[in-house]
Amino acid sequence: MVAKPIWNSFETFSKFPVLRESLHVDVSIIGAGITGITTAYFLKKAGLKVAVLDAGKIGMGTTGHSTGNLYTIIDQLLSSLDSKYDKEIIQKVLKARDFGFQTIERILRQEDIDCDYTVQPMYLFSNDKADKIEEELGISSRLGVPNLEVSPSDFPFKAKKVIKYPHQAQFNPFLYVHNLANKIVSRECQIFQDSKVEKIDKQEKGGYIISTKSGSVSSGYLVHATHTPKGIDLKFDTTLGPYREYAIAAKLAKDNYPSGIFWEYKKDEKFSFRAYKRNGHHYIVAVGKSFKVGQSQHNKDLLESLEAYLKEKFPVKEVTHYWGGQNYKPADLLPFIGRKSPGANEYIATGFSTDGLVYGTLAGKIITDLITGNKNQYEDVFNPLRVNPVKSARAFTRENLNVAKEFFKDHILGSSTKELQKLKKGEGKIMEIEGKKLAISRDENMKYHVVSAYCTHLGCIIHWNDLEKSWDCPCHGSRFKPSGEVIEGPAIDALSKVDENNENG
Ligand SMILES: Cc1cc2nc3c(=O)[nH]c(=O)nc-3n(C[C@H](O)[C@H](O)[C@H](O)COP(=O)(O)OP(=O)(O)OC[C@H]3O[C@@H](n4cnc5c(N)ncnc54)[C@H](O)[C@@H]3O)c2cc1C
């Protein structure tokens, strides 16, 4: 089993350059996932000069770690929206999602993008939570969402209640973004990888300068397409909950791969699975067991139970790949897409939950319309400057009580320890040494990595992730390498290195 997504496992891919100069463009975009590249696509079409910078490889952020399903409902189900919003708002959200969905279909046809796109039905089913599916069926029908009740006896998996949503779709999310980037890259639309933005300066005369280690871009407009906002931003820090899930790809013993997208509600968990085929190789991809970042004791167990789930459903021959991905759930259930602060020419798209392939595409169009001065019919409903205290209240309180609990639990209860020598290969532990809380881990070569245990975002104590060998912050979802560098999340600065040595224990 390899620790990488299935999506970029087949070919070698084009190399985009590293930024090594100073450029001036109309719009700079930080982040080259589906949001950044779709925004660049629309801005280029509108005649603007664009530069896109990504800290890693194009399309290999969360987009390349997703499951590549395109659906018009939402991951927390329409019943969650129904409990907060009136019919008019929900229908607007659904219309916006339908627009995002169709935009992907239009782009890939017009631009002839090779990304294994197929139209598929999507099924929601449950054996022990039939009432949840029943409720969703009623709400979907009331809202006019095309759906069909399927008789459990005609369904291939054990279920008491099944809904089918026709005309949903699947693709390879990495290939879509990577190949779209290749279509748009030009003098007017420059795309750079391995070019992490480390500094953003506002210019006195208006506009922005973003800087990497080896170059800079100045522009009149700036788009943050980094999945989660970088740095401290009270609004987003308190209204977005960071969650993580693991996904696996496997080969089946028989060639009986299912067609469709399947979401099962089982006890209090949701699992989803789908098939994927490329170059004659067939796989089944499954995801599930969502957890709050940094708050799972044993991440390995989550992966094992996902494997066990898949094996209950199919005769699995071999699990070939696993990967993890992060999502940010907004307290009022709607993503934030639009102007970042009043009057600024700075735009943001975040809070997509696990619906961001469609929302990220929609964001590309909304942000382009805001920059070019076109009215977009969806800009109000997703406006980041909206205030929805009543809609957010319960989730807001839950998320922030949780943050506060993690903060105080670790600061007050953390105990001093002299267990350095006991640390095994691949293990990490927070230890208090001479009054300092340190995050100490040991790599495959038994080398110690010692970094500060305080997340550089807002100072929470980080937790060891035993599966991915990373330090994860339970408060706002920042993740760090054992050596301290940021992997993802809102933190900008690395954890400060305390010491590194080669001591063998
Ligand atoms: C397990 C999982 C399964 C999912 N499945 C689905 C699904 O089936 N359907 C669906 O619609 N959604 C799904 N999602 C959600 C979806 O993947 C995301 O919402 C979406 O990909 C977000 O796209 P993005 O472009 O905004 O972010 P990303 O793809 O994360 O792109 C952001 C980019 O910003 C870059 N970046 C960050 N900081 C900097 C910096 N300082 N300088 C330069 N670049 C920077 C990163 O390297 C990254 O490439 C899933 C999510 C997860 C976690």
Coordinates of C-alpha atoms and ligand atoms in Angstrom, one line a residue:
M1 CA 0.0 0.0 0.0
V2 CA 1.5 3.4 -1.0
A3 CA 0.8 6.6 0.9
K4 CA -0.4 8.7 -2.0
P5 CA -3.6 9.4 -3.9
I6 CA -4.6 7.2 -6.8
W7 CA -5.2 10.3 -9.0
N8 CA -1.6 11.1 -10.0
S9 CA -0.4 7.5 -10.0
F10 CA -0.5 6.7 -13.8
E11 CA 1.6 9.1 -15.9
T12 CA 4.4 11.5 -15.5
F13 CA 3.1 15.1 -15.6
S14 CA 4.2 18.4 -16.9
K15 CA 6.5 20.5 -14.8
F16 CA 5.5 24.1 -14.1
P17 CA 8.3 26.5 -13.3
V18 CA 9.3 28.0 -9.9
L19 CA 8.8 31.8 -9.7
R20 CA 12.3 33.4 -10.0
E21 CA 11.5 37.0 -11.1
S22 CA 9.4 40.0 -10.3
L23 CA 6.2 40.2 -12.3
H24 CA 3.4 42.7 -12.6
V25 CA -0.1 41.3 -13.5
D26 CA -3.7 42.4 -13.1
V27 CA -4.6 39.6 -10.7
S28 CA -2.4 37.3 -8.6
I29 CA -3.9 34.1 -7.3
I30 CA -2.4 32.2 -4.3
G31 CA -3.2 28.4 -4.7
A32 CA -3.5 26.2 -7.8
G33 CA -6.2 23.8 -6.8
I34 CA -9.6 23.7 -8.5
T35 CA -10.5 27.1 -7.1
G36 CA -7.3 28.9 -8.2
I37 CA -7.1 27.3 -11.6
T38 CA -10.8 27.8 -12.4
T39 CA -10.5 31.5 -11.3
A40 CA -7.5 31.9 -13.6
Y41 CA -9.4 30.3 -16.5
F42 CA -12.3 32.8 -16.2
L43 CA -10.0 35.8 -15.6
K44 CA -8.0 34.9 -18.6
K45 CA -11.1 34.6 -20.7
A46 CA -12.2 38.1 -19.4
G47 CA -8.9 39.5 -20.9
L48 CA -7.0 40.0 -17.6
K49 CA -3.3 39.2 -17.0
V50 CA -2.9 36.6 -14.3
A51 CA -0.2 34.9 -12.2
V52 CA -1.0 31.7 -10.1
L53 CA 1.5 30.6 -7.4
D54 CA 1.3 27.3 -5.6
A55 CA 3.4 26.2 -2.6
G56 CA 3.4 22.6 -4.0
K57 CA 2.4 20.9 -7.2
I58 CA -0.5 22.1 -9.4
G59 CA -3.7 20.3 -8.3
M60 CA -2.1 18.3 -5.6
G61 CA -3.5 20.2 -2.6
T62 CA -6.9 19.0 -1.3
T63 CA -8.2 18.8 -4.8
G64 CA -5.8 16.0 -5.6
H65 CA -6.6 14.3 -2.3
S66 CA -10.4 14.3 -2.7
T67 CA -12.6 11.5 -4.0
G68 CA -13.5 13.2 -7.3
N69 CA -17.3 13.0 -7.0
L70 CA -19.5 15.8 -8.5
Y71 CA -22.9 16.1 -6.9
T72 CA -25.5 18.8 -6.6
I73 CA -26.6 18.2 -3.1
I74 CA -24.3 18.8 -0.1
D75 CA -22.2 16.5 2.1
Q76 CA -24.1 17.4 5.3
L77 CA -27.4 16.7 3.5
L78 CA -30.3 19.0 2.6
S79 CA -31.9 18.3 6.0
S80 CA -29.0 20.3 7.7
L81 CA -29.8 23.3 5.4
D82 CA -33.5 22.9 6.0
S83 CA -33.1 23.3 9.7
K84 CA -31.4 26.7 9.2
Y85 CA -32.7 28.3 6.0
D86 CA -35.9 29.0 4.2
K87 CA -36.8 27.4 0.9
E88 CA -35.7 30.4 -1.2
I89 CA -32.2 30.3 0.2
I90 CA -31.8 26.5 -0.1
Q91 CA -33.0 26.6 -3.7
K92 CA -30.5 29.4 -4.5
V93 CA -27.7 27.2 -3.0
L94 CA -28.9 24.2 -5.0
K95 CA -29.1 26.3 -8.2
A96 CA -25.6 27.6 -7.5
R97 CA -24.3 24.1 -7.1
D98 CA -26.1 23.0 -10.3
F99 CA -24.4 25.9 -12.1
G100 CA -20.9 24.9 -10.6
F101 CA -21.6 21.3 -11.7
Q102 CA -22.5 22.2 -15.2
T103 CA -19.6 24.7 -15.5
I104 CA -17.2 21.7 -14.9
E105 CA -19.0 19.7 -17.6
R106 CA -18.9 22.7 -20.0
I107 CA -15.2 23.5 -19.4
L108 CA -14.0 19.9 -19.8
R109 CA -15.9 19.6 -23.1
Q110 CA -14.9 23.0 -24.5
E111 CA -11.3 22.6 -23.5
D112 CA -11.2 18.8 -24.3
I113 CA -9.8 17.9 -20.9
D114 CA -8.8 14.3 -20.3
C115 CA -9.9 13.5 -16.8
D116 CA -12.0 10.3 -17.0
Y117 CA -15.3 12.2 -16.6
T118 CA -18.4 10.0 -16.4
V119 CA -22.0 10.8 -15.6
Q120 CA -23.2 8.6 -12.8
P121 CA -26.2 8.3 -10.4
M122 CA -25.6 8.9 -6.7
Y123 CA -27.1 6.7 -4.0
L124 CA -27.7 7.6 -0.4
F125 CA -28.5 4.5 1.7
S126 CA -28.7 3.1 5.1
N127 CA -29.6 0.0 7.0
D128 CA -29.7 1.3 10.5
K129 CA -30.4 5.0 9.8
A130 CA -33.4 4.6 7.5
D131 CA -35.1 7.5 9.1
K132 CA -32.3 9.9 8.0
I133 CA -32.7 8.7 4.4
E134 CA -36.5 9.0 4.7
E135 CA -36.1 12.6 5.9
E136 CA -33.8 13.5 3.1
L137 CA -36.1 11.9 0.6
G138 CA -39.0 14.1 1.8
I139 CA -36.9 17.3 1.8
S140 CA -35.4 16.6 -1.6
S141 CA -38.8 16.0 -3.1
R142 CA -40.2 19.2 -1.4
L143 CA -37.4 21.2 -2.8
G144 CA -37.9 19.8 -6.3
V145 CA -34.5 18.0 -6.5
P146 CA -34.8 15.2 -9.0
N147 CA -34.6 11.9 -7.1
L148 CA -36.0 8.4 -7.0
E149 CA -36.7 6.0 -4.2
V150 CA -35.1 2.7 -5.0
S151 CA -36.5 -0.5 -3.6
P152 CA -33.9 -2.1 -1.2
S153 CA -34.5 -5.5 -3.0
D154 CA -33.2 -4.0 -6.3
F155 CA -30.1 -2.5 -4.6
P156 CA -26.8 -4.4 -4.4
F157 CA -26.0 -3.5 -0.8
K158 CA -27.8 -4.2 2.4
A159 CA -30.2 -1.3 3.0
K160 CA -33.6 -0.4 4.4
K161 CA -33.9 2.8 2.5
V162 CA -32.2 4.1 -0.7
I163 CA -32.5 7.3 -2.7
K164 CA -31.1 7.7 -6.1
Y165 CA -30.1 11.1 -7.6
P166 CA -29.7 10.7 -11.3
H167 CA -27.2 12.7 -13.4
Q168 CA -24.3 13.3 -11.0
A169 CA -20.7 12.7 -12.1
Q170 CA -17.2 11.5 -11.3
F171 CA -13.8 12.5 -12.6
N172 CA -10.1 12.4 -11.7
P173 CA -9.8 15.7 -9.9
F174 CA -6.1 16.0 -10.2
L175 CA -6.1 15.4 -14.0
Y176 CA -8.9 17.9 -14.4
V177 CA -7.0 20.7 -12.7
H178 CA -3.6 19.8 -14.1
N179 CA -4.8 19.5 -17.6
L180 CA -6.9 22.7 -17.4
A181 CA -3.7 24.5 -16.1
N182 CA -1.9 23.2 -19.2
K183 CA -4.6 24.6 -21.5
I184 CA -4.5 28.1 -20.0
V185 CA -0.8 28.6 -19.2
S186 CA 0.5 31.4 -21.5
R187 CA 2.1 34.8 -21.3
E188 CA -1.2 36.2 -20.1
C189 CA -1.7 33.4 -17.5
Q190 CA 1.6 32.3 -15.8
I191 CA 1.5 29.4 -13.4
F192 CA 4.2 28.6 -10.9
Q193 CA 4.6 25.6 -8.6
D194 CA 6.9 25.1 -5.6
S195 CA 6.5 28.8 -5.0
K196 CA 5.2 29.3 -1.6
V197 CA 3.9 32.8 -0.8
E198 CA 5.6 33.9 2.4
K199 CA 4.6 37.6 2.5
I200 CA 1.7 39.7 1.4
D201 CA 2.2 43.5 1.4
K202 CA -0.5 46.0 0.6
Q203 CA 0.9 48.9 -1.5
E204 CA 0.2 52.4 -0.4
K205 CA -1.1 53.4 -3.8
G206 CA -3.4 50.4 -3.9
G207 CA -2.7 46.8 -5.0
Y208 CA -0.6 44.0 -3.5
I209 CA 2.8 42.4 -3.6
I210 CA 3.1 38.7 -2.8
S211 CA 6.6 37.4 -2.3
T212 CA 8.2 33.9 -2.3
K213 CA 11.8 33.0 -1.5
S214 CA 12.9 33.7 -5.1
G215 CA 10.5 36.2 -6.6
S216 CA 7.5 38.5 -6.3
V217 CA 4.3 39.4 -8.1
S218 CA 2.6 42.8 -7.9
S219 CA -1.1 43.2 -8.9
G220 CA -4.1 45.3 -8.4
Y221 CA -6.2 42.3 -7.2
L222 CA -5.4 39.4 -5.0
V223 CA -7.2 36.0 -4.7
H224 CA -6.7 33.7 -1.8
A225 CA -7.4 30.2 -3.2
T226 CA -5.5 28.4 -0.5
H227 CA -8.5 26.3 0.8
T228 CA -8.2 27.8 4.2
P229 CA -7.2 31.4 5.0
K230 CA -3.5 31.8 5.9
G231 CA -2.7 33.6 9.2
I232 CA -4.9 34.9 11.9
D233 CA -8.3 36.0 10.9
L234 CA -10.8 36.0 13.7
K235 CA -13.8 35.6 11.5
F236 CA -12.6 32.4 9.8
D237 CA -10.7 31.0 12.8
T238 CA -13.9 31.0 14.8
T239 CA -16.4 29.9 12.1
L240 CA -14.6 27.1 10.3
G241 CA -14.1 23.6 11.9
P242 CA -11.1 21.6 10.5
Y243 CA -11.9 18.0 9.7
R244 CA -9.9 15.2 8.2
E245 CA -10.7 11.9 6.5
Y246 CA -8.7 9.1 5.0
A247 CA -9.3 7.5 1.6
I248 CA -8.2 4.2 0.2
A249 CA -8.0 2.7 -3.3
A250 CA -8.2 -1.0 -3.7
K251 CA -8.4 -3.8 -6.3
L252 CA -11.2 -6.3 -6.1
A253 CA -10.8 -10.0 -6.4
K254 CA -13.5 -10.1 -9.1
D255 CA -14.1 -7.5 -11.8
N256 CA -17.5 -6.5 -10.4
Y257 CA -16.9 -2.8 -9.7
P258 CA -20.1 -0.9 -9.0
S259 CA -21.3 2.1 -11.1
G260 CA -22.3 5.1 -9.2
I261 CA -21.4 7.2 -6.2
F262 CA -22.5 5.5 -2.9
W263 CA -22.9 7.3 0.4
E264 CA -23.8 5.0 3.3
Y265 CA -25.0 6.3 6.7
K266 CA -24.0 3.7 9.3
K267 CA -24.4 4.4 13.0
D268 CA -23.1 7.9 13.3
E269 CA -20.6 7.7 10.5
K270 CA -20.8 8.3 6.8
F271 CA -18.8 6.3 4.3
S272 CA -18.6 6.7 0.5
F273 CA -17.3 4.6 -2.3
R274 CA -17.0 4.6 -6.1
A275 CA -15.1 2.8 -8.8
Y276 CA -12.3 4.4 -10.9
K277 CA -10.7 3.1 -14.1
R278 CA -7.7 4.4 -16.1
N279 CA -5.5 2.8 -18.7
G280 CA -7.3 -0.5 -18.2
H281 CA -6.6 -0.5 -14.4
H282 CA -9.7 -0.7 -12.2
Y283 CA -10.0 0.4 -8.6
I284 CA -12.5 1.0 -5.9
V285 CA -12.0 4.2 -3.9
A286 CA -13.5 4.6 -0.4
V287 CA -13.5 7.5 2.1
G288 CA -15.0 7.9 5.6
K289 CA -14.5 8.1 9.4
S290 CA -14.2 11.9 9.4
F291 CA -12.5 13.3 12.6
K292 CA -11.5 16.7 13.9
V293 CA -7.9 17.4 13.0
G294 CA -5.4 16.6 15.8
Q295 CA -8.1 15.0 18.0
S296 CA -7.9 11.4 17.1
Q297 CA -5.8 9.3 19.5
H298 CA -4.8 6.7 16.9
N299 CA -5.1 7.7 13.2
K300 CA -3.9 4.2 12.1
D301 CA -7.1 2.8 13.6
L302 CA -9.2 5.1 11.4
L303 CA -7.5 3.8 8.3
E304 CA -8.0 0.2 9.5
S305 CA -11.6 0.6 10.1
L306 CA -12.1 2.2 6.7
E307 CA -10.4 -0.9 5.2
A308 CA -12.6 -3.2 7.3
Y309 CA -15.7 -1.3 6.0
L310 CA -14.7 -1.8 2.4
K311 CA -14.0 -5.5 3.0
E312 CA -17.5 -6.0 4.4
K313 CA -18.9 -4.7 1.1
F314 CA -16.5 -6.3 -1.5
P315 CA -14.0 -9.1 -1.8
V316 CA -10.9 -6.9 -1.7
K317 CA -7.8 -8.4 -3.3
E318 CA -5.4 -5.6 -2.3
V319 CA -5.5 -2.1 -0.9
T320 CA -3.1 -0.2 -3.1
H321 CA -3.2 3.4 -2.0
Y322 CA -4.1 5.5 1.0
W323 CA -4.2 9.2 1.6
G324 CA -5.7 11.8 3.9
G325 CA -7.4 15.1 3.2
Q326 CA -8.7 18.0 5.1
N327 CA -12.0 20.0 4.9
Y328 CA -13.2 23.1 6.7
K329 CA -16.9 23.2 7.8
P330 CA -18.5 26.6 8.1
A331 CA -20.7 27.1 11.2
D332 CA -23.6 28.4 9.1
L333 CA -23.1 25.6 6.5
L334 CA -22.4 27.9 3.5
P335 CA -19.0 28.5 2.1
F336 CA -17.4 32.0 2.0
I337 CA -16.8 33.2 -1.5
G338 CA -16.1 36.8 -2.4
R339 CA -14.5 40.0 -1.1
K340 CA -12.3 39.3 2.0
S341 CA -12.8 42.6 3.7
P342 CA -15.0 45.7 2.9
G343 CA -13.7 47.8 0.1
A344 CA -10.6 45.6 -0.5
N345 CA -9.6 44.2 -3.9
E346 CA -8.7 41.0 -2.1
Y347 CA -10.9 37.9 -2.5
I348 CA -11.3 34.6 -0.8
A349 CA -13.0 31.2 -1.3
T350 CA -13.1 28.8 1.7
G351 CA -15.4 26.7 4.0
F352 CA -16.3 24.2 1.3
S353 CA -16.8 21.1 3.6
T354 CA -16.3 18.1 1.2
D355 CA -18.3 19.8 -1.5
G356 CA -15.5 22.0 -2.9
L357 CA -15.0 20.6 -6.4
V358 CA -18.3 22.2 -7.3
Y359 CA -18.1 25.1 -4.9
G360 CA -14.5 25.9 -6.0
T361 CA -15.6 26.0 -9.6
L362 CA -18.5 28.3 -8.7
A363 CA -16.0 30.5 -6.7
G364 CA -13.9 30.9 -9.9
K365 CA -16.9 32.4 -11.6
I366 CA -18.1 34.6 -8.7
I367 CA -14.7 36.0 -8.0
T368 CA -14.1 36.8 -11.7
D369 CA -17.5 38.6 -11.9
L370 CA -16.7 40.6 -8.8
I371 CA -13.3 41.7 -10.2
T372 CA -14.7 42.5 -13.7
G373 CA -17.8 44.3 -12.2
N374 CA -20.4 41.9 -13.5
K375 CA -23.3 41.1 -11.2
N376 CA -23.4 37.5 -10.2
Q377 CA -26.7 36.1 -8.9
Y378 CA -25.0 34.0 -6.3
E379 CA -22.6 36.5 -4.8
D380 CA -24.9 37.5 -1.9
V381 CA -25.7 34.1 -0.5
F382 CA -22.0 33.2 -0.2
N383 CA -20.7 36.7 0.7
P384 CA -17.8 36.2 3.3
L385 CA -18.9 39.5 4.9
R386 CA -22.3 38.1 5.8
V387 CA -23.2 37.9 9.4
N388 CA -25.3 34.9 10.3
P389 CA -25.0 34.7 14.1
V390 CA -28.3 32.8 14.6
K391 CA -27.5 30.3 11.8
S392 CA -24.0 29.8 13.1
A393 CA -24.7 29.9 16.8
R394 CA -24.8 26.2 17.7
A395 CA -22.0 25.1 15.5
F396 CA -20.0 28.2 16.4
T397 CA -20.3 27.4 20.1
R398 CA -19.6 23.8 19.6
E399 CA -16.4 24.5 17.5
N400 CA -15.1 27.1 19.9
L401 CA -15.9 25.2 23.1
N402 CA -13.9 22.4 21.5
V403 CA -11.0 24.7 20.7
A404 CA -11.0 26.2 24.2
K405 CA -11.2 22.7 25.7
E406 CA -8.2 21.5 23.6
F407 CA -6.2 24.7 24.5
F408 CA -6.7 24.4 28.2
K409 CA -6.5 20.7 28.5
D410 CA -3.1 20.7 27.0
H411 CA -1.8 23.8 28.7
I412 CA -2.9 22.9 32.2
L413 CA -2.9 19.1 32.2
G414 CA 0.2 18.4 30.1
S415 CA 2.7 16.7 32.3
S416 CA 6.4 16.6 32.6
T417 CA 8.2 13.5 31.3
K418 CA 11.6 12.0 30.9
E419 CA 10.6 9.3 28.4
L420 CA 12.8 10.5 25.5
Q421 CA 14.7 7.2 25.3
K422 CA 11.5 5.2 25.2
L423 CA 10.3 6.8 22.0
K424 CA 10.2 4.3 19.2
K425 CA 10.7 4.7 15.4
G426 CA 7.8 6.6 13.9
E427 CA 6.5 7.8 17.3
G428 CA 6.0 11.3 18.6
K429 CA 5.2 12.7 22.0
I430 CA 4.8 16.1 23.7
M431 CA 7.2 16.3 26.6
E432 CA 7.9 19.0 29.1
I433 CA 11.6 19.4 29.5
E434 CA 13.0 22.2 31.7
G435 CA 9.7 23.9 31.7
K436 CA 9.4 23.9 27.9
K437 CA 6.7 21.9 26.1
L438 CA 8.5 20.2 23.2
A439 CA 7.1 18.1 20.3
I440 CA 9.6 15.2 20.0
S441 CA 9.5 12.6 17.3
R442 CA 11.7 9.9 16.0
D443 CA 12.0 9.1 12.3
E444 CA 12.7 5.8 10.4
N445 CA 16.5 6.2 11.1
M446 CA 15.8 6.7 14.8
K447 CA 16.8 10.4 14.5
Y448 CA 15.1 12.7 16.9
H449 CA 13.3 15.8 15.7
V450 CA 12.5 18.4 18.4
V451 CA 10.3 21.3 17.7
S452 CA 8.2 23.7 19.8
A453 CA 4.9 22.1 20.8
Y454 CA 3.0 25.4 20.3
C455 CA 1.2 25.8 17.0
T456 CA 2.5 29.0 15.3
H457 CA -1.1 30.0 14.3
L458 CA -2.7 30.7 17.7
G459 CA -0.5 28.7 20.2
C460 CA -2.5 25.5 20.8
I461 CA -0.5 22.4 21.6
I462 CA -0.1 20.2 18.6
H463 CA -0.8 16.4 18.6
W464 CA 1.1 13.5 17.0
N465 CA -0.6 11.8 14.0
D466 CA 0.7 8.2 14.1
L467 CA -0.4 7.4 10.6
E468 CA 0.9 10.4 8.6
K469 CA 3.8 11.1 11.0
S470 CA 2.9 14.8 11.3
W471 CA 2.1 17.2 14.1
D472 CA -1.6 18.3 13.9
C473 CA -3.2 21.2 15.7
P474 CA -6.5 20.3 17.2
C475 CA -7.7 23.9 17.3
H476 CA -7.7 25.2 13.7
G477 CA -6.3 22.3 11.7
S478 CA -2.7 23.4 10.9
R479 CA -0.4 20.4 10.2
F480 CA 3.4 20.4 10.4
K481 CA 6.2 18.0 9.4
P482 CA 8.2 16.4 12.2
S483 CA 10.9 18.9 11.4
G484 CA 8.4 21.8 11.8
E485 CA 7.6 23.0 8.3
V486 CA 3.9 23.8 7.6
I487 CA 2.1 21.1 5.6
E488 CA -1.4 22.7 5.5
G489 CA -3.9 24.8 7.4
P490 CA -3.9 28.4 8.5
A491 CA -0.4 28.5 10.1
I492 CA 2.2 30.5 8.1
D493 CA 5.4 29.9 10.1
A494 CA 7.1 26.7 10.8
L495 CA 7.3 25.3 14.4
S496 CA 10.6 26.5 15.8
K497 CA 13.3 23.9 15.8
V498 CA 14.7 23.2 19.2
D499 CA 17.2 20.6 18.4
E500 CA 17.9 17.8 16.0
N501 CA 20.4 15.0 16.6
N502 CA 21.3 11.5 15.4
E503 CA 21.3 9.8 18.8
N504 CA 20.3 6.2 18.5
G505 CA 18.4 4.8 21.3
Ligands
LIG1 C1 -11.1 13.2 1.7 C2 -11.8 14.3 0.9 C3 -12.7 13.9 -0.1 C4 -13.4 14.9 -0.8 N1 -14.2 14.6 -1.8 C5 -14.8 15.5 -2.5 C6 -15.7 15.1 -3.6 O1 -15.9 14.0 -3.9 N2 -16.4 16.1 -4.2 C7 -16.3 17.5 -3.9 O2 -16.9 18.3 -4.5 N3 -15.4 17.8 -2.9 C8 -14.7 16.9 -2.2 N4 -13.8 17.3 -1.3 C9 -13.6 18.7 -1.0 C10 -12.7 19.3 -2.1 O3 -11.6 18.4 -2.4 C11 -12.1 20.6 -1.7 O4 -13.1 21.4 -1.1 C12 -11.5 21.3 -2.9 O5 -10.6 20.5 -3.5 C13 -10.8 22.6 -2.5 O6 -10.1 23.1 -3.6 P1 -9.2 24.4 -3.4 O7 -8.7 24.7 -4.8 O8 -10.0 25.5 -2.8 O9 -8.1 24.0 -2.4 P2 -6.8 23.1 -2.7 O10 -7.0 22.0 -3.7 O11 -6.3 22.6 -1.4 O12 -5.8 24.1 -3.3 C14 -5.2 25.1 -2.5 C15 -3.7 25.2 -2.9 O13 -3.2 26.3 -2.2 C16 -1.8 26.1 -2.1 N5 -1.2 26.9 -1.0 C17 -1.5 26.9 0.3 N6 -0.8 27.8 0.9 C18 0.0 28.5 0.0 C19 1.0 29.5 0.0 N7 1.3 30.1 1.1 N8 1.5 29.9 -1.2 C20 1.2 29.3 -2.3 N9 0.3 28.3 -2.4 C21 -0.3 27.9 -1.3 C22 -1.7 24.6 -1.7 O14 -0.5 24.0 -2.0 C23 -2.9 24.0 -2.6 O15 -2.4 23.4 -3.8 C24 -13.1 16.3 -0.5 C25 -12.2 16.7 0.5 C26 -11.6 15.7 1.2 C27 -10.7 16.1 2.3

